[in-house]
mmCIF file of C-alpha atoms in Angstrom:
data_model
loop_
_atom_site.group_PDB
_atom_site.id
_atom_site.type_symbol
_atom_site.label_atom_id
_atom_site.label_comp_id
_atom_site.label_asym_id
_atom_site.label_seq_id
_atom_site.Cartn_x
_atom_site.Cartn_y
_atom_site.Cartn_z
ATOM 1 C CA VAL A 1 3.614 14.152 10.366
ATOM 2 C CA GLN A 2 6.530 13.851 7.975
ATOM 3 C CA LEU A 3 8.244 10.540 7.330
ATOM 4 C CA GLN A 4 11.783 9.999 6.065
ATOM 5 C CA ALA A 5 12.816 6.540 4.896
ATOM 6 C CA SER A 6 16.438 5.472 4.515
ATOM 7 C CA GLY A 7 18.674 2.425 4.378
ATOM 8 C CA GLY A 8 18.029 1.028 0.930
ATOM 9 C CA GLY A 9 20.787 -0.203 -1.311
ATOM 10 C CA LEU A 10 22.175 -3.034 -3.397
ATOM 11 C CA VAL A 11 22.681 -6.407 -1.753
ATOM 12 C CA GLN A 12 23.286 -9.949 -2.942
ATOM 13 C CA ALA A 13 20.671 -12.629 -2.535
ATOM 14 C CA GLY A 14 20.841 -14.069 0.967
ATOM 15 C CA GLY A 15 22.113 -10.800 2.378
ATOM 16 C CA SER A 16 20.579 -8.360 4.841
ATOM 17 C CA LEU A 17 19.574 -4.725 5.010
ATOM 18 C CA ARG A 18 17.958 -2.539 7.648
ATOM 19 C CA LEU A 19 15.558 0.195 6.648
ATOM 20 C CA SER A 20 14.698 3.110 8.898
ATOM 21 C CA CYS A 21 11.742 5.481 8.890
ATOM 22 C CA ALA A 22 12.008 8.606 11.015
ATOM 23 C CA ALA A 23 8.788 10.423 11.882
ATOM 24 C CA SER A 24 8.536 14.085 12.819
ATOM 25 C CA GLY A 25 5.997 13.300 15.512
ATOM 26 C CA ARG A 26 4.201 10.570 17.363
ATOM 27 C CA THR A 27 2.431 8.013 15.216
ATOM 28 C CA TYR A 28 0.019 5.234 16.026
ATOM 29 C CA THR A 29 0.399 2.475 13.460
ATOM 30 C CA MET A 30 3.396 2.476 11.148
ATOM 31 C CA ALA A 31 3.879 0.208 8.184
ATOM 32 C CA TRP A 32 6.118 -0.656 5.262
ATOM 33 C CA PHE A 33 4.843 -1.104 1.753
ATOM 34 C CA ARG A 34 6.817 -1.879 -1.376
ATOM 35 C CA GLN A 35 6.339 -1.514 -5.093
ATOM 36 C CA ALA A 36 8.340 -3.326 -7.727
ATOM 37 C CA PRO A 37 8.491 -2.035 -11.326
ATOM 38 C CA GLY A 38 5.287 -2.819 -13.163
ATOM 39 C CA LYS A 39 3.602 -4.224 -10.069
ATOM 40 C CA GLU A 40 0.997 -3.062 -7.590
ATOM 41 C CA ARG A 41 1.969 -1.623 -4.226
ATOM 42 C CA GLU A 42 2.289 -4.465 -1.734
ATOM 43 C CA PHE A 43 1.984 -4.556 2.036
ATOM 44 C CA VAL A 44 5.116 -5.731 3.854
ATOM 45 C CA ALA A 45 4.698 -5.248 7.605
ATOM 46 C CA ALA A 46 2.986 -3.080 10.226
ATOM 47 C CA ALA A 47 3.458 -2.342 13.906
ATOM 48 C CA ARG A 48 1.305 -0.541 16.426
ATOM 49 C CA TRP A 49 2.657 2.107 18.822
ATOM 50 C CA SER A 50 3.561 -0.433 21.462
ATOM 51 C CA ALA A 51 5.008 -2.783 18.829
ATOM 52 C CA SER A 52 3.304 -5.563 20.768
ATOM 53 C CA HIS A 53 1.147 -5.987 17.704
ATOM 54 C CA THR A 54 2.983 -6.728 14.486
ATOM 55 C CA TYR A 55 1.667 -8.005 11.194
ATOM 56 C CA TYR A 56 3.595 -9.396 8.238
ATOM 57 C CA ALA A 57 2.858 -10.327 4.683
ATOM 58 C CA ASP A 58 3.239 -14.054 4.140
ATOM 59 C CA SER A 59 5.969 -13.390 1.599
ATOM 60 C CA VAL A 60 8.287 -11.878 4.233
ATOM 61 C CA LYS A 61 7.241 -13.688 7.403
ATOM 62 C CA GLY A 62 10.209 -15.267 9.127
ATOM 63 C CA ARG A 63 12.706 -13.174 7.136
ATOM 64 C CA PHE A 64 11.753 -9.572 7.967
ATOM 65 C CA THR A 65 11.321 -8.018 11.401
ATOM 66 C CA ILE A 66 9.568 -4.722 12.060
ATOM 67 C CA SER A 67 10.383 -2.759 15.194
ATOM 68 C CA ARG A 68 9.911 0.690 16.678
ATOM 69 C CA ASP A 69 11.878 3.037 18.888
ATOM 70 C CA ASN A 70 9.164 5.382 20.070
ATOM 71 C CA ALA A 71 11.617 7.566 21.985
ATOM 72 C CA LYS A 72 13.123 8.404 18.592
ATOM 73 C CA ASN A 73 9.848 8.249 16.629
ATOM 74 C CA THR A 74 11.568 5.768 14.358
ATOM 75 C CA MET A 75 10.516 2.493 12.788
ATOM 76 C CA TYR A 76 12.861 -0.155 11.434
ATOM 77 C CA LEU A 77 12.620 -3.066 9.043
ATOM 78 C CA GLU A 78 15.316 -5.678 9.439
ATOM 79 C CA MET A 79 15.429 -7.699 6.231
ATOM 80 C CA ASN A 80 17.300 -11.006 6.188
ATOM 81 C CA SER A 81 17.646 -13.793 3.623
ATOM 82 C CA LEU A 82 16.829 -11.323 0.891
ATOM 83 C CA LYS A 83 15.647 -12.640 -2.453
ATOM 84 C CA PRO A 84 15.672 -11.022 -5.903
ATOM 85 C CA GLU A 85 11.876 -10.825 -5.688
ATOM 86 C CA ASP A 86 12.267 -8.474 -2.715
ATOM 87 C CA THR A 87 13.618 -5.842 -5.107
ATOM 88 C CA ALA A 88 11.337 -2.800 -4.895
ATOM 89 C CA VAL A 89 10.955 0.736 -3.645
ATOM 90 C CA TYR A 90 10.083 0.479 0.021
ATOM 91 C CA ALA A 91 7.957 3.249 1.519
ATOM 92 C CA CYS A 92 6.929 3.830 5.101
ATOM 93 C CA ALA A 93 3.476 4.954 6.122
ATOM 94 C CA ALA A 94 1.735 6.068 9.292
ATOM 95 C CA GLY A 95 -1.895 6.309 10.276
ATOM 96 C CA GLN A 96 -4.679 4.817 12.351
ATOM 97 C CA PRO A 97 -6.228 1.993 10.378
ATOM 98 C CA ALA A 98 -8.227 -0.619 12.215
ATOM 99 C CA TRP A 99 -5.707 -3.297 13.086
ATOM 100 C CA GLY A 100 -7.356 -5.869 10.884
ATOM 101 C CA SER A 101 -6.962 -3.485 7.953
ATOM 102 C CA SER A 102 -3.340 -2.540 8.553
ATOM 103 C CA ASN A 103 -2.384 -4.024 5.197
ATOM 104 C CA ARG A 104 -4.517 -1.552 3.236
ATOM 105 C CA HIS A 105 -2.376 1.295 1.924
ATOM 106 C CA GLU A 106 -5.368 3.564 1.279
ATOM 107 C CA LEU A 107 -5.995 3.779 5.031
ATOM 108 C CA TYR A 108 -2.652 5.431 5.790
ATOM 109 C CA ARG A 109 -2.567 9.207 5.895
ATOM 110 C CA TYR A 110 1.158 9.901 5.977
ATOM 111 C CA TRP A 111 3.820 8.579 3.595
ATOM 112 C CA GLY A 112 7.573 8.769 3.267
ATOM 113 C CA GLN A 113 9.349 9.162 -0.045
ATOM 114 C CA GLY A 114 10.566 5.576 -0.435
ATOM 115 C CA THR A 115 13.961 3.941 -0.558
ATOM 116 C CA LEU A 116 15.144 1.524 -3.250
ATOM 117 C CA VAL A 117 16.177 -2.005 -2.337
ATOM 118 C CA THR A 118 17.856 -4.028 -5.070
ATOM 119 C CA VAL A 119 18.676 -7.697 -4.514
ATOM 120 C CA SER A 120 20.978 -9.259 -7.077
ATOM 121 C CA SER A 121 20.953 -12.974 -7.829
#
């Protein structure tokens, strides 16, 4: 499975962006991770195939929404009320981790190339 992330850009604090991740085939669990300069990779959100199960990092809960369009094999991340600390390269991932471990990047087999999100203050 190949993943292609898009939608990053420069936005002012308080603004919104929507990221997309297109997959070349069917995927089970899809997730977003991010990595800021000089920091460790951080889990953002995950969604199972049905999208009935979603999981968010505490730092984005209530501001970000993950969704899936399985007919298009595409995942989205709607990001609202963006903060400068949200600045990072956002990468999408796909795999079959146990749901309770969906925040562990090492359990994902497929990765997209990442898209840069910059939030100015």
